Structure formats: structure tokens, C-alpha cells
XYZ file of C-alpha atoms in Angstrom:
107
model
C 57.568 107.606 92.893
C 58.038 105.724 96.129
C 61.535 105.621 97.540
C 62.515 103.600 100.611
C 61.598 105.358 103.835
C 63.952 103.961 106.449
C 64.981 106.681 108.899
C 67.670 104.504 110.492
C 69.670 104.018 107.318
C 71.409 106.792 105.417
C 70.403 106.778 101.748
C 73.043 105.929 99.156
C 74.938 108.744 97.488
C 75.313 108.576 93.719
C 77.993 110.246 91.677
C 76.014 110.115 88.436
C 72.336 109.617 87.746
C 70.960 109.139 84.211
C 67.224 109.407 83.623
C 65.171 109.209 80.437
C 62.536 111.509 81.882
C 60.355 111.701 78.743
C 59.492 115.329 79.350
C 60.681 117.611 82.117
C 58.036 120.343 81.965
C 55.379 118.374 83.843
C 54.728 118.819 87.556
C 55.109 115.038 88.004
C 58.687 115.345 86.741
C 59.517 118.059 89.277
C 58.067 116.068 92.176
C 59.798 112.826 91.156
C 63.108 114.519 90.354
C 63.168 116.373 93.688
C 62.435 113.101 95.492
C 65.271 111.278 93.691
C 67.705 114.152 94.283
C 66.893 114.270 97.973
C 67.278 110.511 98.351
C 70.291 109.729 96.141
C 72.120 113.108 96.325
C 73.875 112.820 92.941
C 76.657 115.232 92.061
C 75.857 114.971 88.335
C 72.645 114.157 86.458
C 72.037 113.498 82.774
C 68.406 113.991 81.746
C 67.413 112.498 78.397
C 64.336 113.231 76.274
C 63.589 116.443 78.170
C 61.429 117.699 75.275
C 62.591 121.244 76.146
C 64.559 123.895 74.310
C 65.647 125.868 77.397
C 67.156 123.995 80.347
C 68.865 126.606 82.550
C 65.996 126.644 85.046
C 66.660 122.942 85.776
C 70.097 123.800 87.142
C 68.715 126.791 89.018
C 65.612 125.080 90.447
C 67.480 121.986 91.620
C 70.678 123.628 92.974
C 73.200 122.548 90.359
C 75.986 125.007 89.598
C 76.583 124.158 85.931
C 74.727 122.861 82.921
C 75.389 121.666 79.377
C 72.365 121.076 77.207
C 71.055 120.072 73.816
C 67.695 121.641 72.963
C 64.796 119.525 71.764
C 63.839 119.906 68.111
C 60.117 120.367 67.575
C 59.427 118.895 71.015
C 61.537 115.764 70.422
C 64.763 114.854 72.196
C 66.606 117.295 74.392
C 69.335 116.596 76.950
C 70.551 118.348 80.034
C 73.731 117.496 81.914
C 73.808 119.273 85.281
C 76.479 119.072 87.951
C 77.873 120.563 91.132
C 81.262 122.035 90.315
C 82.521 121.683 93.884
C 82.441 117.887 93.393
C 82.905 117.390 89.637
C 85.300 118.875 87.075
C 84.054 118.819 83.484
C 86.621 119.356 80.727
C 86.645 119.204 76.946
C 82.929 119.900 76.668
C 81.697 119.445 73.079
C 77.998 119.704 72.256
C 76.207 119.059 68.988
C 72.530 118.610 68.154
C 72.457 114.988 69.393
C 75.342 114.531 71.827
C 77.220 115.914 74.787
C 80.881 114.847 75.028
C 83.132 115.647 77.970
C 85.683 114.300 80.393
C 84.475 114.053 83.959
C 86.726 113.987 86.989
C 85.409 113.563 90.510
C 87.086 115.967 92.916
């Protein structure tokens, strides 16, 4: 993934980034995700189609304080919502096997 490389201009800051990553276990994912996080600096990210059952390491590896996740079933689907609690308040979190519902308030 090639992101703009202009040292004179500060990159944009995103509040929310949503990415259908189509698998988050691959090394290409980690390289691309780190690059996007460094450039856009989102406070919350929703990853779709992670194809994973365990997601906690995504929050840990990429410095997010909290996570809500839906495990993949037989390698299909999977979602991870990660955020930095110092910038985002998440309330009313409800998770089922296909959805994550919550109210988000920027702090």
C-alpha cells in the first residue's frame, strides 16, 4: 500500500476507519494496517471479514485500549471493533454472531 509521502503536510486524522480486510492473519495485512494507522491515526477501527476467531492481539499489537469482536465461523466472516478509550466512549455494546451494535461518543 502506497500512502502519500509529503513531509511538509501533516496527514489527516480520522475518527473512524472501516476496512474489509479479507483476512487479518497475513503479514501483508499487518504491514498495510500499520501503514494506514500511522498515516491516518484513527481513534476507532472496524475490521470486517477478519477470518479470525480470536482478535485480542489486534488491539494489543496496534495499541488500541479496547475491543469488541465477532469470531469468524469456519474461517468466514469475523469482525473486530477496536478503539482508544481516551478519545472514544462506547456504550450499549451488544454483540451477536453477525453484528456489533453500540453508541459511540467522541470525547
